[in-house]
Amino acid sequence: MSIMRLTGLAVALVVSLLFAVFVGDQGPWYFAWVVGTVMIILIAGAGAILLDAQDEQASEREI
């Protein structure tokens, strides 16, 4: 398991280094775009989970 984890981290490192070399000065913009997109998806998912929990609670109170 440890060698697989190390291999995965090495691949992620190589991909990020190649990405940094290819995008050059535009790197910070792309990084902010990726981080912002991930944050929007996570916040939307958390909102959907909270809404579902509220709906379940409301339906339990009605019964």
Coordinates of N, CA and C in Angstrom, one line a residue:
M1 N 0.8 -1.2 0.0 CA 0.0 0.0 0.0 C 0.9 1.3 0.0
S2 N 2.0 1.2 0.7 CA 2.8 2.4 0.8 C 3.5 2.7 -0.5
I3 N 3.9 1.7 -1.3 CA 4.5 2.0 -2.6 C 3.5 2.6 -3.6
M4 N 2.3 2.2 -3.5 CA 1.2 2.7 -4.4 C 1.0 4.2 -4.0
R5 N 0.9 4.5 -2.8 CA 0.7 5.9 -2.3 C 1.9 6.8 -2.8
L6 N 3.1 6.3 -2.6 CA 4.3 7.0 -3.0 C 4.3 7.2 -4.6
T7 N 3.9 6.2 -5.3 CA 3.8 6.3 -6.8 C 2.8 7.4 -7.2
G8 N 1.6 7.3 -6.5 CA 0.6 8.3 -6.8 C 1.0 9.7 -6.5
L9 N 1.7 9.9 -5.4 CA 2.2 11.3 -5.1 C 3.3 11.7 -6.1
A10 N 4.1 10.8 -6.5 CA 5.2 11.1 -7.5 C 4.6 11.5 -8.8
V11 N 3.5 10.8 -9.2 CA 2.8 11.2 -10.5 C 2.2 12.5 -10.4
A12 N 1.5 12.8 -9.2 CA 0.9 14.1 -9.0 C 2.0 15.2 -9.0
L13 N 3.2 15.0 -8.5 CA 4.2 16.0 -8.5 C 4.7 16.2 -9.9
V14 N 4.9 15.2 -10.7 CA 5.4 15.3 -12.1 C 4.4 16.1 -12.9
V15 N 3.1 15.7 -12.7 CA 2.0 16.4 -13.5 C 2.0 17.9 -13.1
S16 N 2.1 18.2 -11.8 CA 2.0 19.6 -11.5 C 3.3 20.4 -11.9
L17 N 4.4 19.8 -11.9 CA 5.6 20.5 -12.4 C 5.5 20.7 -13.9
L18 N 5.1 19.7 -14.7 CA 4.9 19.9 -16.1 C 3.8 21.0 -16.4
F19 N 2.8 21.0 -15.6 CA 1.7 22.0 -15.8 C 2.3 23.4 -15.5
A20 N 3.1 23.5 -14.5 CA 3.8 24.8 -14.1 C 4.7 25.3 -15.2
V21 N 5.4 24.4 -15.8 CA 6.4 24.7 -16.9 C 5.6 25.2 -18.1
F22 N 4.6 24.5 -18.5 CA 3.9 24.8 -19.7 C 3.0 26.1 -19.7
V23 N 2.4 26.3 -18.5 CA 1.6 27.5 -18.4 C 2.4 28.8 -18.1
G24 N 3.6 28.7 -17.6 CA 4.4 29.8 -17.4 C 3.8 30.9 -16.5
D25 N 3.7 32.1 -17.0 CA 3.2 33.2 -16.2 C 1.7 33.1 -15.9
Q26 N 1.0 32.3 -16.7 CA -0.4 32.2 -16.5 C -0.8 31.2 -15.3
G27 N 0.2 30.6 -14.7 CA 0.0 29.6 -13.7 C -0.8 30.0 -12.6
P28 N -0.6 31.2 -11.9 CA -1.5 31.6 -10.8 C -2.9 31.8 -11.2
W29 N -3.2 32.2 -12.4 CA -4.6 32.4 -12.9 C -5.3 31.0 -13.0
Y30 N -4.6 30.0 -13.6 CA -5.1 28.7 -13.7 C -5.3 28.0 -12.3
F31 N -4.3 28.3 -11.4 CA -4.4 27.7 -10.1 C -5.7 28.3 -9.4
A32 N -5.9 29.6 -9.5 CA -7.0 30.2 -8.8 C -8.3 29.7 -9.4
W33 N -8.3 29.5 -10.7 CA -9.5 29.0 -11.4 C -9.8 27.6 -10.9
V34 N -8.8 26.7 -10.8 CA -9.1 25.3 -10.4 C -9.5 25.3 -8.9
V35 N -8.9 26.1 -8.1 CA -9.3 26.1 -6.7 C -10.7 26.7 -6.5
G36 N -11.0 27.7 -7.3 CA -12.3 28.3 -7.2 C -13.4 27.3 -7.7
T37 N -13.1 26.6 -8.7 CA -14.1 25.7 -9.3 C -14.4 24.5 -8.3
V38 N -13.3 24.0 -7.7 CA -13.4 23.0 -6.7 C -14.2 23.5 -5.5
M39 N -13.9 24.7 -5.0 CA -14.7 25.2 -3.9 C -16.2 25.4 -4.2
I40 N -16.5 25.9 -5.4 CA -17.9 26.0 -5.7 C -18.6 24.7 -5.7
I41 N -18.0 23.7 -6.3 CA -18.6 22.3 -6.3 C -18.8 21.8 -4.9
L42 N -17.8 22.0 -4.0 CA -17.9 21.5 -2.6 C -19.0 22.2 -1.9
I43 N -19.0 23.5 -2.0 CA -20.1 24.3 -1.3 C -21.5 23.9 -1.8
A44 N -21.6 23.7 -3.1 CA -22.9 23.3 -3.6 C -23.3 21.9 -3.1
G45 N -22.3 21.0 -3.1 CA -22.6 19.7 -2.5 C -23.0 19.7 -1.1
A46 N -22.3 20.6 -0.3 CA -22.7 20.7 1.1 C -24.1 21.3 1.3
G47 N -24.4 22.3 0.5 CA -25.7 22.9 0.5 C -26.8 21.9 0.2
A48 N -26.6 21.0 -0.8 CA -27.5 20.0 -1.2 C -27.7 19.0 0.0
I49 N -26.6 18.6 0.6 CA -26.7 17.7 1.8 C -27.5 18.3 2.9
L50 N -27.3 19.6 3.2 CA -28.0 20.3 4.3 C -29.5 20.4 3.9
L51 N -29.8 20.7 2.7 CA -31.2 20.8 2.3 C -31.9 19.4 2.4
D52 N -31.2 18.4 2.0 CA -31.8 17.0 2.1 C -32.1 16.7 3.6
A53 N -31.1 17.0 4.5 CA -31.3 16.7 5.9 C -32.5 17.5 6.5
Q54 N -32.6 18.8 6.0 CA -33.7 19.6 6.5 C -35.1 19.0 6.0
D55 N -35.1 18.6 4.8 CA -36.3 18.0 4.2 C -36.7 16.7 5.0
E56 N -35.7 15.9 5.3 CA -36.0 14.6 6.1 C -36.5 15.0 7.5
Q57 N -35.9 16.0 8.1 CA -36.4 16.4 9.4 C -37.8 16.9 9.4
A58 N -38.1 17.7 8.4 CA -39.5 18.3 8.2 C -40.5 17.2 8.0
S59 N -40.1 16.2 7.2 CA -41.1 15.1 6.9 C -41.3 14.2 8.2
E60 N -40.2 14.0 9.0 CA -40.4 13.3 10.2 C -41.3 14.0 11.2
R61 N -41.2 15.3 11.3 CA -42.1 16.1 12.2 C -43.5 16.0 11.8
E62 N -43.8 15.9 10.5 CA -45.2 15.9 10.1 C -45.9 14.6 10.4
I63 N -45.1 13.5 10.5 CA -45.7 12.2 10.7 C -46.1 12.0 12.1

